[in-house]
Coordinates of C-alpha atoms in Angstrom, one line a residue:
X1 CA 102.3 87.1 -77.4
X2 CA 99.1 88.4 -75.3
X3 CA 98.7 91.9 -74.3
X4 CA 96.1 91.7 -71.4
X5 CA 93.0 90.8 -73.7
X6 CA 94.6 90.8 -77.2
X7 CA 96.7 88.2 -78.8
X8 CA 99.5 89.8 -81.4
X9 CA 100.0 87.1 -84.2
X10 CA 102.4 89.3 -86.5
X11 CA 104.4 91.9 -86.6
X12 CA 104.0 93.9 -89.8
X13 CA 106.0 97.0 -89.3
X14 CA 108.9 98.2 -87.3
X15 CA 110.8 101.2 -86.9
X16 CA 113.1 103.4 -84.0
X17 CA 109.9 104.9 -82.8
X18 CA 107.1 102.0 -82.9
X19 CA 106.3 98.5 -83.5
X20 CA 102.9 97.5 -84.9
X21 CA 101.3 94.1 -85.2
X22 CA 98.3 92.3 -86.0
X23 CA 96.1 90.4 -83.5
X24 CA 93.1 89.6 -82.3
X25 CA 90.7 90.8 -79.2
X26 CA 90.7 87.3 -76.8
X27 CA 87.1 88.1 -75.7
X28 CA 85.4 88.6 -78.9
X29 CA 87.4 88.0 -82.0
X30 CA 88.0 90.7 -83.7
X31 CA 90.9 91.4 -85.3
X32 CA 93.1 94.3 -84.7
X33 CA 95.6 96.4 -85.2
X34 CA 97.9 97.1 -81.9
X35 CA 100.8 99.4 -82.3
X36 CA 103.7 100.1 -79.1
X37 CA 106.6 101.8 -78.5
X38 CA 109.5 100.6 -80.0
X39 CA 111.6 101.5 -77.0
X40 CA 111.5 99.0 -74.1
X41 CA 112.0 101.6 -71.6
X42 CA 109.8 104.7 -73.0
X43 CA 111.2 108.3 -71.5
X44 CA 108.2 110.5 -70.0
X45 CA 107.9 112.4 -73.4
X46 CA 107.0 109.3 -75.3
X47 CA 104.7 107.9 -73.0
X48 CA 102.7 111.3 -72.6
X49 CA 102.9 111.4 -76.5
X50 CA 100.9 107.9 -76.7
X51 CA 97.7 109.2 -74.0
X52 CA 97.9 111.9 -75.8
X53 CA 97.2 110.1 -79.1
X54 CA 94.3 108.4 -77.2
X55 CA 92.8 111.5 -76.2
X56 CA 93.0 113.1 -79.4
X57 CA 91.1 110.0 -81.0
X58 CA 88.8 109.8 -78.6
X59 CA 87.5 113.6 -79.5
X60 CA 86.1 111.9 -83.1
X61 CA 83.9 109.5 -84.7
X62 CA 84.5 109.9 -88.2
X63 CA 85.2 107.6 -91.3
X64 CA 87.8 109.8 -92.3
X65 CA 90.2 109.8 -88.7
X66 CA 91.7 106.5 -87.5
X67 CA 89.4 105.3 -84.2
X68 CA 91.5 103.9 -81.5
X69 CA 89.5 101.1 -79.6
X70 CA 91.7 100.7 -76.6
X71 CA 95.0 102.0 -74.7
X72 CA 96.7 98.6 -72.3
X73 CA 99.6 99.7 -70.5
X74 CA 101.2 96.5 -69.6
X75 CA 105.1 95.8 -69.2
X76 CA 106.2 99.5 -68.9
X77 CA 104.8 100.4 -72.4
X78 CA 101.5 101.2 -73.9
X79 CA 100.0 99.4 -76.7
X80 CA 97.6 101.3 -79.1
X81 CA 94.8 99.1 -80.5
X82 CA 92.7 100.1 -83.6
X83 CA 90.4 97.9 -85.7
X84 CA 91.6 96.2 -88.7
X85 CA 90.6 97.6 -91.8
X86 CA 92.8 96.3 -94.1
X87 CA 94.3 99.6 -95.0
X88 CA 97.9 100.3 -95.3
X89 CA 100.0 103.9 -96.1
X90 CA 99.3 105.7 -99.0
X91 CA 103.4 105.9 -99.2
X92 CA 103.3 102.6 -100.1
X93 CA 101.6 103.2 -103.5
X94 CA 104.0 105.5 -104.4
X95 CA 107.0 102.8 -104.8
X96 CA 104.4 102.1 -108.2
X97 CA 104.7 105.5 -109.4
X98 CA 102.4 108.6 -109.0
X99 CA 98.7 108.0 -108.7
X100 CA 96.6 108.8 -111.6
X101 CA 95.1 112.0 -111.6
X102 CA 91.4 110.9 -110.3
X103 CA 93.1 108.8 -107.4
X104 CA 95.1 111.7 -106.0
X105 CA 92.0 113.5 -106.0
X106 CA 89.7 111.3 -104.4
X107 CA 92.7 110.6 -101.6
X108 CA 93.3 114.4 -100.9
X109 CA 89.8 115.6 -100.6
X110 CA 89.3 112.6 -98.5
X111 CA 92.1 113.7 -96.2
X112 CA 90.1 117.2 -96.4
X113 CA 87.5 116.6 -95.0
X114 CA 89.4 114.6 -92.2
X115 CA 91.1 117.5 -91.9
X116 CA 88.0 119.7 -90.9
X117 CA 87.1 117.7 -88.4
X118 CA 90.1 118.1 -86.7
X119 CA 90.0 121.9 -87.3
X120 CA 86.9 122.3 -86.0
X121 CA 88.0 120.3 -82.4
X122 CA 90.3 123.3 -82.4
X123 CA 93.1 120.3 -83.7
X124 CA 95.8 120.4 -85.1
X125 CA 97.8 117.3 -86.6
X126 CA 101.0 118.4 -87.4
X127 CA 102.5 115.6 -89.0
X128 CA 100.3 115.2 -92.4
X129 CA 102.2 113.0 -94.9
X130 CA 102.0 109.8 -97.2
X131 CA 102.6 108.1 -93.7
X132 CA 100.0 109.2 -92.0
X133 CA 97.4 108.9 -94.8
X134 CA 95.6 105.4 -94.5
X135 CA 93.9 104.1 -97.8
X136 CA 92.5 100.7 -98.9
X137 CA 93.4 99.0 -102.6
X138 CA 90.6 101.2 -103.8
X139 CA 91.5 104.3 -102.5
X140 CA 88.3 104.8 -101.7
X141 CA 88.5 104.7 -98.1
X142 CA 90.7 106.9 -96.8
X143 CA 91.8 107.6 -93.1
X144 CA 94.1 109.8 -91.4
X145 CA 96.2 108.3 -88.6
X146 CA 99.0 109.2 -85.7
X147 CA 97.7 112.3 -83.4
X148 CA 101.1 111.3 -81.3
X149 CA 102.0 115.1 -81.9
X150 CA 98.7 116.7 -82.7
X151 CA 97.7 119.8 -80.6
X152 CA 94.8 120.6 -78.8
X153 CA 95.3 124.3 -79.1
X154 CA 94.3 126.8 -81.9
X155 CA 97.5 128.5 -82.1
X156 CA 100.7 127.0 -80.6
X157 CA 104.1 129.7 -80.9
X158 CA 107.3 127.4 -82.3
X159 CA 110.2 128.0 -80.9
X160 CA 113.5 128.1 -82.5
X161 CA 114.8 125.0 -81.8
X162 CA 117.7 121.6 -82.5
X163 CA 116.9 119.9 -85.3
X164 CA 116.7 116.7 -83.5
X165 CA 114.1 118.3 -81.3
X166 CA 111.4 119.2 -84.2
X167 CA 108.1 117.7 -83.8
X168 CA 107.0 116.0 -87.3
X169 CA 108.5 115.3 -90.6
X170 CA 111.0 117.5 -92.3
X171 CA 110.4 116.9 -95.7
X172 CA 106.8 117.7 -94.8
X173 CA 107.1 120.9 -92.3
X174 CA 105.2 124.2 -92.8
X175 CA 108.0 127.1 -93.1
X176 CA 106.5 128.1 -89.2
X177 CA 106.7 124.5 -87.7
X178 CA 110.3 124.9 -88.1
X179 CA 110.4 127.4 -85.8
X180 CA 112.5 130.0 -87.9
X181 CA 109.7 132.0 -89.4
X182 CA 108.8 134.4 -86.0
X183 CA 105.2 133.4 -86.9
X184 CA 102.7 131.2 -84.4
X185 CA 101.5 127.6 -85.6
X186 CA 98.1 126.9 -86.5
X187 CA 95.6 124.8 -88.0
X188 CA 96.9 126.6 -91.6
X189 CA 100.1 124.4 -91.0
X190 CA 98.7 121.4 -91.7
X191 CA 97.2 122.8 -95.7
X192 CA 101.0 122.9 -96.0
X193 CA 102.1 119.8 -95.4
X194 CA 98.7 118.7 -97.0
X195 CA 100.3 120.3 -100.4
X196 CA 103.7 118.4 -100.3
X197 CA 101.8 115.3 -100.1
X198 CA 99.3 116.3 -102.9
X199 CA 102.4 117.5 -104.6
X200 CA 104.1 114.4 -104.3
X201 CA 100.8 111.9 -105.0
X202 CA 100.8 113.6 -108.5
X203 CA 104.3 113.6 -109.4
X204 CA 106.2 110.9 -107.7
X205 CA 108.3 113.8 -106.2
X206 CA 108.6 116.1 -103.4
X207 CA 108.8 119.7 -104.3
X208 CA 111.9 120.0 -102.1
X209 CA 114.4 117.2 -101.9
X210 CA 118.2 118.1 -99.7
X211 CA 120.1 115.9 -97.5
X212 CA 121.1 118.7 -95.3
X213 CA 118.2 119.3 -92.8
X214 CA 118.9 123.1 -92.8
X215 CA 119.4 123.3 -96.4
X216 CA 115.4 121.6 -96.5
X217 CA 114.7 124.1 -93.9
X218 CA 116.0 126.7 -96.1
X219 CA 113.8 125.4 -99.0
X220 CA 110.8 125.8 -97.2
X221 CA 110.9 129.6 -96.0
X222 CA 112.5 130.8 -98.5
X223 CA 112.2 128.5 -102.1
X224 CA 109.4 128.4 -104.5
X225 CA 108.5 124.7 -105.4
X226 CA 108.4 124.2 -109.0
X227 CA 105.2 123.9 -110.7
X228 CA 103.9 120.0 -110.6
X229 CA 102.9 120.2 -114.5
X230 CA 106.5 120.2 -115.2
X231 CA 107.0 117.4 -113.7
X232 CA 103.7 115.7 -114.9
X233 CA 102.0 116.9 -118.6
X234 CA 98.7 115.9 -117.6
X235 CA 98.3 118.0 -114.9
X236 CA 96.0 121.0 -115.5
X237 CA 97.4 124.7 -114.7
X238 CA 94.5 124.8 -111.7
X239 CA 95.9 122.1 -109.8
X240 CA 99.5 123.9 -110.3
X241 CA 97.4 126.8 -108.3
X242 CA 95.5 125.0 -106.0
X243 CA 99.0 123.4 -105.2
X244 CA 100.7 127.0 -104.8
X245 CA 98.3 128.7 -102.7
X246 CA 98.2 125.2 -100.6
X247 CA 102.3 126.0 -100.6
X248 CA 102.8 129.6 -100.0
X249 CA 105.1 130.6 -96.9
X250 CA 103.0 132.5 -95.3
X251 CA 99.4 131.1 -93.7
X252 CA 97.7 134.3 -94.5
X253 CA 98.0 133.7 -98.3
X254 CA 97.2 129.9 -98.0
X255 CA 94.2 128.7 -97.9
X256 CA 92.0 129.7 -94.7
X257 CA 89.8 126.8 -94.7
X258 CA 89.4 122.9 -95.3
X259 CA 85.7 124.0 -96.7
X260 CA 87.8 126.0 -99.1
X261 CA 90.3 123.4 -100.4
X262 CA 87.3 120.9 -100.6
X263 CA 85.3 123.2 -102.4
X264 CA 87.8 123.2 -105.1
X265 CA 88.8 119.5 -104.9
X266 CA 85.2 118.8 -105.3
X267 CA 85.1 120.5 -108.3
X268 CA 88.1 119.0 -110.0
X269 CA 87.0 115.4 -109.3
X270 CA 83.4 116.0 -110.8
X271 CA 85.2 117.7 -114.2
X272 CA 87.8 115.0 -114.3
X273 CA 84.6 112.1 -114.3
X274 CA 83.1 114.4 -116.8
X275 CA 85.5 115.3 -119.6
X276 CA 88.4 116.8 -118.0
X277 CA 89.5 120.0 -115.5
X278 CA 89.0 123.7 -117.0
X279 CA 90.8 126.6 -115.5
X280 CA 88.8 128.7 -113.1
X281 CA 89.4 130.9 -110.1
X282 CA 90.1 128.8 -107.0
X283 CA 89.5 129.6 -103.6
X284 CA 86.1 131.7 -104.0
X285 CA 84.1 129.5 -101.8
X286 CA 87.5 130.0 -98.6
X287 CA 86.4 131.2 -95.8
X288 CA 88.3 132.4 -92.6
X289 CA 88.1 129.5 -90.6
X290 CA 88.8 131.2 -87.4
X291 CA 89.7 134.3 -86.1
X292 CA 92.8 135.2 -86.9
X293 CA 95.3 138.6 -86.9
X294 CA 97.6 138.1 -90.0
X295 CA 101.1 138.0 -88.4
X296 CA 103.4 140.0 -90.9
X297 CA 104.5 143.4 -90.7
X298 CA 102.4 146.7 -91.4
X299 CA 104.7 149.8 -92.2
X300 CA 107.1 148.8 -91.7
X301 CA 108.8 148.1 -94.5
X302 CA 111.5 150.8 -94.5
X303 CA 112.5 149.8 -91.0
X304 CA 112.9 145.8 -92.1
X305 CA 115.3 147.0 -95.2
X306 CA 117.3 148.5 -92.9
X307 CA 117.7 145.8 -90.4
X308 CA 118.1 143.4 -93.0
X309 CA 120.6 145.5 -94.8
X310 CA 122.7 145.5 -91.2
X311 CA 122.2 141.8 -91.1
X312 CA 123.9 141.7 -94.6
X313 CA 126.7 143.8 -92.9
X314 CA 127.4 141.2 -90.2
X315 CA 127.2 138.3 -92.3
X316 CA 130.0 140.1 -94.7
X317 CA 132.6 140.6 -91.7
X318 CA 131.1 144.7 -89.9
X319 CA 129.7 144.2 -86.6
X320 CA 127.0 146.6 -86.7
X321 CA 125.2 148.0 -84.0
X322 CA 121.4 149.0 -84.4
X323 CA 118.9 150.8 -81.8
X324 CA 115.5 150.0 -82.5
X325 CA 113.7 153.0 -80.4
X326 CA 109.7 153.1 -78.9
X327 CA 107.8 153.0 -76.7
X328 CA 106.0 149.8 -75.7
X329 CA 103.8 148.2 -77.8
X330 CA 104.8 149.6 -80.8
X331 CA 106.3 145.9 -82.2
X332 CA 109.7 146.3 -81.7
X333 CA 110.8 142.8 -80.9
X334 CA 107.8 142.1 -83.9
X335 CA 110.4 143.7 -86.5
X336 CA 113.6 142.3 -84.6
X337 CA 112.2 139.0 -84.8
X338 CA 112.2 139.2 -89.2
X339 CA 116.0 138.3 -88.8
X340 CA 115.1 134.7 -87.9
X341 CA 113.9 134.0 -91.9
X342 CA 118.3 135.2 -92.9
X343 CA 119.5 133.8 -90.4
X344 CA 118.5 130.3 -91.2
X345 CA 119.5 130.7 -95.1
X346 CA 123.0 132.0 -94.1
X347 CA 123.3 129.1 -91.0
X348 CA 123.5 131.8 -88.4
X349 CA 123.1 132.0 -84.8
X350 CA 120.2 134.4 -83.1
X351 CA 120.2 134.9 -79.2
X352 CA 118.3 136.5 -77.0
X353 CA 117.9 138.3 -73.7
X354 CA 115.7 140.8 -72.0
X355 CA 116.3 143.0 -69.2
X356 CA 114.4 142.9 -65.8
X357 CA 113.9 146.2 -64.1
X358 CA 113.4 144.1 -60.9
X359 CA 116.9 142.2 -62.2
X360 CA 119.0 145.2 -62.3
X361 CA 121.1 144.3 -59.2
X362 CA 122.0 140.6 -61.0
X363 CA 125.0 141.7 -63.5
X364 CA 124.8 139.9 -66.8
X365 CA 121.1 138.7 -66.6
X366 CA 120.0 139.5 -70.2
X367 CA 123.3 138.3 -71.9
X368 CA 123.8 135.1 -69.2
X369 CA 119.9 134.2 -70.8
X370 CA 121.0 134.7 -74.2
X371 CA 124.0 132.8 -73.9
X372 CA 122.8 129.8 -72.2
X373 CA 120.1 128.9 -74.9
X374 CA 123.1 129.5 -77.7
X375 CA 125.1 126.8 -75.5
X376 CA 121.6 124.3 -75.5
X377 CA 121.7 124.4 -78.4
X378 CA 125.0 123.2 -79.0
X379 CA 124.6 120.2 -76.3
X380 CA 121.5 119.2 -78.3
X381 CA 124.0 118.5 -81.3
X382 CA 125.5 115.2 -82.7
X383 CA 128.9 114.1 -80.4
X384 CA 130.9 115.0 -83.6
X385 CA 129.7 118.7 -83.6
X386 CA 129.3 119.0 -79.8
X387 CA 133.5 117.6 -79.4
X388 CA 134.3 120.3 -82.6
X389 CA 132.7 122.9 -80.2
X390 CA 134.1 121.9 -77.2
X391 CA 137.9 122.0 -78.4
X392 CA 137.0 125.3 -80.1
X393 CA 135.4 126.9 -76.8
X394 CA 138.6 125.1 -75.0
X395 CA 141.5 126.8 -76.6
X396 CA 140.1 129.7 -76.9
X397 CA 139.5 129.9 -72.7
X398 CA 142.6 128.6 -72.0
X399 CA 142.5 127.1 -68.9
X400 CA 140.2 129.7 -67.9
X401 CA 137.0 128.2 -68.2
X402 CA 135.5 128.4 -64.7
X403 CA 135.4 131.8 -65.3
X404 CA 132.9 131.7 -68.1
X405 CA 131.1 128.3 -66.0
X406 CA 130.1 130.7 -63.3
X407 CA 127.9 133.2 -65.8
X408 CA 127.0 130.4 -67.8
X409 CA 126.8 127.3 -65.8
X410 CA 125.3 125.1 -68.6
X411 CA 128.5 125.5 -70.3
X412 CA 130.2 122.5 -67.5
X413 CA 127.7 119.9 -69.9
X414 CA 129.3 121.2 -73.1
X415 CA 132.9 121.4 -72.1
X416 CA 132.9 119.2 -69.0
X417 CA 134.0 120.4 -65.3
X418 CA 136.9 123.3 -65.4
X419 CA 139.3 124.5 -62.7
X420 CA 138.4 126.9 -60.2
X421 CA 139.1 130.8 -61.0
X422 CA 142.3 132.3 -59.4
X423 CA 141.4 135.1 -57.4
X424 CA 142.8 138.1 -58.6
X425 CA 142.0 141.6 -57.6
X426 CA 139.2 143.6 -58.7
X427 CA 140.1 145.3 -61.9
X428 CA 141.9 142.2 -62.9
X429 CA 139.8 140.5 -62.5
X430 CA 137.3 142.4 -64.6
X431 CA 139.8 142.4 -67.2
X432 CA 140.4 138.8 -67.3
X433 CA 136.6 138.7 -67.5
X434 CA 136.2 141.0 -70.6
X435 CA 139.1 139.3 -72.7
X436 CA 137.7 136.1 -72.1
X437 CA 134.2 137.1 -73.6
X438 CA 135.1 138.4 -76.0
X439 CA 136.9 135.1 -77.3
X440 CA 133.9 133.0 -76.5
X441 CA 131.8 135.7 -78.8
X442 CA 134.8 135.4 -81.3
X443 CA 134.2 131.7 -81.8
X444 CA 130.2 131.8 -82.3
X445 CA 131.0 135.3 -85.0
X446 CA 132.4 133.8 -88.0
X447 CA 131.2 134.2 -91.7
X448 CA 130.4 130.2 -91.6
X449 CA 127.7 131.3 -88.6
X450 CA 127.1 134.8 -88.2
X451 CA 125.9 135.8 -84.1
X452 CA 122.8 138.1 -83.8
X453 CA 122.6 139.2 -80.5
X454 CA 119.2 140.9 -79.5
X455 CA 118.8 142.7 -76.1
X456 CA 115.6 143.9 -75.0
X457 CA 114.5 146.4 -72.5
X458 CA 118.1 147.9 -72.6
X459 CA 116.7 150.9 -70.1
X460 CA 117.1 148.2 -67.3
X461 CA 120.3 146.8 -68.2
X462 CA 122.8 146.8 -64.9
X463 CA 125.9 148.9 -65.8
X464 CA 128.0 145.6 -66.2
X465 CA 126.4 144.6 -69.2
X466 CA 126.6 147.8 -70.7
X467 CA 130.6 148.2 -69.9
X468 CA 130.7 144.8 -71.0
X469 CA 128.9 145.5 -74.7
X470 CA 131.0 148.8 -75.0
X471 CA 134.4 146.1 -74.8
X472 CA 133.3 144.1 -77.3
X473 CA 132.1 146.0 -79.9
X474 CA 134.5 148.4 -79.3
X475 CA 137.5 146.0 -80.5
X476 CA 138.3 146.4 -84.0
X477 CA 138.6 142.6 -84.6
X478 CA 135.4 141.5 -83.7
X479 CA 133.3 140.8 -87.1
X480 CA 130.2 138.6 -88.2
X481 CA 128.0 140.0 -85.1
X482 CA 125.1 142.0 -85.1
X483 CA 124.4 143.6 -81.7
X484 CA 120.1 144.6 -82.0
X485 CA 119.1 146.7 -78.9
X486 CA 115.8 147.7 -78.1
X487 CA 114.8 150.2 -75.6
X488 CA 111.8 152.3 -74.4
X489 CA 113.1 156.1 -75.1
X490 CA 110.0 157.4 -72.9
X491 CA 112.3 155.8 -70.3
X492 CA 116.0 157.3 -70.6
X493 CA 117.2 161.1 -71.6
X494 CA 120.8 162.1 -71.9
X495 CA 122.1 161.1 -68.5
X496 CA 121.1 157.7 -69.0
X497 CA 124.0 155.0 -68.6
X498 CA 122.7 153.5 -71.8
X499 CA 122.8 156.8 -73.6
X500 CA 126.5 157.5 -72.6
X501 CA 127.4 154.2 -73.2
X502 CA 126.5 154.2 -77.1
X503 CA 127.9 158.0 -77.4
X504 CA 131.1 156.2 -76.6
X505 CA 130.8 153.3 -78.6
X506 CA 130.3 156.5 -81.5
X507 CA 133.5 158.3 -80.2
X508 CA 135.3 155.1 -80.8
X509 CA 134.6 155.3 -84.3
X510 CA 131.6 152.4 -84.0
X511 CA 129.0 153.4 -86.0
X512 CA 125.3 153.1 -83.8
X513 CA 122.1 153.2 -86.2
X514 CA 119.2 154.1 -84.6
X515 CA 115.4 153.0 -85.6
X516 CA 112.6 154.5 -84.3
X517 CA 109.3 153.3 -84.2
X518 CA 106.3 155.0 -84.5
X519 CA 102.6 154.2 -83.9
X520 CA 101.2 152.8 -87.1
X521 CA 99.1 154.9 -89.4
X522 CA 95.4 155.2 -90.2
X523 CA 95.6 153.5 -93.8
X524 CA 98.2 150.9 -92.0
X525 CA 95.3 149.6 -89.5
X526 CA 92.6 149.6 -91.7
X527 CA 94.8 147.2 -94.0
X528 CA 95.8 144.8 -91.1
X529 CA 91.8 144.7 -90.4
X530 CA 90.7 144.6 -94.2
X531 CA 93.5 140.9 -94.2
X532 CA 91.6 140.0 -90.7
X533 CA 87.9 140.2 -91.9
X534 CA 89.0 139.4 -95.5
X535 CA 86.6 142.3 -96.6
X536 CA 87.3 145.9 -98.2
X537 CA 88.7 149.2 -97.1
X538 CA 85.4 150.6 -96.9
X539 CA 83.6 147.9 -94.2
X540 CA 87.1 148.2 -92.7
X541 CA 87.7 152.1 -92.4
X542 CA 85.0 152.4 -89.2
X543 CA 86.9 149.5 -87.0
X544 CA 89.9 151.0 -87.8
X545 CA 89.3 154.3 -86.2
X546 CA 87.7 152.7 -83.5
X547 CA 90.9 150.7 -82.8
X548 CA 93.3 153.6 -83.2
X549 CA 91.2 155.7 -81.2
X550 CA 91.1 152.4 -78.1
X551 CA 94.9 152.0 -78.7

């Protein structure tokens, strides 16, 4: 068929997102690559996704980065046209095996130095794999393809989000594209992915192979991938550590520059065409390719054992209460936030809300917030878990699920449309309220799931929310819930409804932990700024006075 001035002869790949062919420019001749959506009638998202592509391609002119020649909207979709080069996915050699050692090289420091570019448009691709990788029978030209997802930013914060809504390709996700790791996306992300493919070029194998989604979620925050010489005998102990400081969890201790990981790859490929690798310490030509503040904790490592320890608590059946106490700024929702990495090994559910002081007259505003992403969540499920949900939510409302509908009104897409509330009088209907929460919390705490629920700003929380927490977690029954508050204590003193609220949770026999947070110390901030600068305590030492002293 024609596409306004191109003629597709063949289609030579097909999938549930896109459709490519070959063809032929009608004007002049040359031959093409033209690649569409698969769907006939694209949503918004997919259609901003392909210009976006385009405009991402358009920022380069480099051997290394797929060109794209021409965007035709014709027919309600878009059609994607590249030159034909005769190159095909580097996935495609792998049904032969693993590449030698020499091949693998030459196609990952290629894909470096794509890479770089990218980088230094302030680009991020997201979605590195064997895919994505373009090579020709040689594998000496080498391109790297698909900016559908790519960003244009130079950090981008992941949210916590449905597995069906993750951007790129599980296998080959960074621990904080997931968005479970509390830590912002950037251009480090894509070394990541860049070591599972490297990983996999070499051995054949991925270091992380599940069925379950979460469970390869789980592998990627928390496991260590095996070493690729046990896979493979030929492969020399530095490639198992460029490989591991390519994989580690956290950016800060991967490395911080395509310069760096080509330095190294350059140096492999020239001993490997000369005799073979020898050991020697990688890395020593990384630089920090941008500026960056390391985003893990400083001292507060006390505090983290405790909350962790708490978490522990809730997944074994207590429903702890914890009160992390400062004033603001001091990273209290920073530390909070280090849940997310337990959560996702144990399958558990983390919530949010935060208090307005301008809110304060809206009863329920923190926990309505934190509720209504839980239930998003479960819309954005598979109809097999969303109906197991919606008979568990059902019987244990009871014919009184308008009540619930009214706080939460997202609920009506999960469970459907439910019966208006009878009116009742004022206290009853309070209490008709209470028990019914507090059988909608009982369903999300169970040791399959445990709930964390984090409310923030608790000096501004209206005195319904507060009478409200005081019901729940003063039932004995409740388990396999961890209620986090966080509060300014500059802001409340004895008489504060908060205050009396947890000294009766304490009466009651519920035992309230409280955490407070201080203002981190002198050798604390000169550390943060020696990880920054990557330089020593000494150069650091004079910054770090002058930041304590501005903050």
């Amino acid at each position: 068929m024609n596409v306004q001035d191109y003629k597709l002869t063949k289609k030579v790949f097909e999938n549930l997102k896109i459709v490519v062919y070959t063809g032929s420019s009608i004007s002049t001749g040359q031959e093409v690559i033209v690649k569409c959506l698969a769907n006939s009638f694209p949503s918004k998202k997919e259609i901003a996704q392909v210009k976006r592509e385009k405009e991402i391609a358009d920022l380069f002119d480099h051997p290394n980065l797929v060109k794209i020649i021409d965007l035709v909207e014709e027919d309600n979709n878009l059609y994607i046209v590249m030159p034909a080069q005769n190159l095909f996915p580097v996935k495609d050699l792998l049904s032969q095996g693993p590449l030698s050692l020499e091949n693998t090289l030459k196609v990952i420091l290629t894909c470096t130095v794509g890479l770089q570019q990218m980088h230094e448009k302030h680009v991020i691709h997201k979605d590195i794999n064997p895919s994505n990788i373009l090579v020709d029978n040689s594998q000496n030209i080498v391109q790297i393809a698909d900016f559908s997802i790519s960003s244009l930013v130079t950090y981008e914060k992941q949210s916590t989000t449905n597995l069906r809504e993750l951007e790129g390709t599980l296998e080959y996700m960074s621990p904080e594209q997931t968005g479970r790791m509390n830590r912002t996306l950037d251009y480090r992300s894509d070394f990541y992915s860049l070591g599972i493919t490297f990983f996999e070029l070499l051995t054949g194998k991925r270091p992380f192979e599940a069925v379950d989604q979460m469970e390869l979620i789980h592998s990627h925050i928390a496991l260590q991938p095996p070493p690729a010489s046990k896979l493979r005998k030929d492969i020399p102990p530095v490639l198992d550590d460029i490989l591991a400081k390519l994989l580690a969890k956290c950016a800060e201790d991967r490395y911080q520059s395509a310069y760096g990981i080509k330095a190294d790859l350059e140096r492999c490929l020239d001993e490997i065409q000369n005799g073979g690798i020898t050991q020697f310490p990688i890395a020593k030509k990384d630089e920090v390719g941008l500026f960056s503040i390391p985003e893990k904790l400083y001292g507060r490592d006390q505090q983290r054992s405790k909350l962790l320890s708490l978490y522990n608590s809730a997944a074994a059946g207590q429903a702890p209460i914890m009160m992390v106490v400062g004033s603001g700024g001091t990273g209290k929702s920073a530390l909070i936030n280090e849940v997310y990495k337990p959560i996702t090994e144990s399958k558990g559910f983390f919530i949010s809300g935060k208090f307005n002081q301008f809110d304060a007259n809206i009863p329920y505003s923190a926990l309505t917030h934190a509720l209504t992403s839980l239930i998003q969540i479960l819309i954005n499920e598979d109809d097999a878990i969303q109906k197991q949900w919606k008979s568990n939510i059902l019987d244990a409302v009871k014919g009184d699920g308008g009540v619930l509908t009214e706080l939460i009104p997202n609920l009506v897409d999960l469970i459907g449309p439910q019966p208006i509330p009878d009116k009742l009088g004022i206290q009853e209907q309070k209490n008709r309220f209470n028990l019914l929460f507090l059988s909608f919390i009982n369903i999300f705490a169970a040791a399959a799931h445990p709930l964390v629920l984090f409310l923030d700003d608790l000096q501004w929380a209206d005195l319904g929310s507060l009478e409200l927490l005081q019901k729940i977690f003063g039932d004995p029954t409740l388990g396999h819930i961890f209620l986090i508050g966080a509060y300014r204590d500059n802001e409340v003193d004895s008489t504060h409804p908060l205050i009396k609220s947890l000294d009766e949770l304490t009466q009651k026999g519920r035992q309230v932990s409280d955490l407070m947070l201080l203002p981190l110390s002198t050798p604390e901030v000169t550390q943060l700024i020696q990880d920054t600068f990557l330089c020593t305590s000494e150069l650091a030492l004079p910054l770090a006075d002058l930041v304590e002293q501005k903050t």
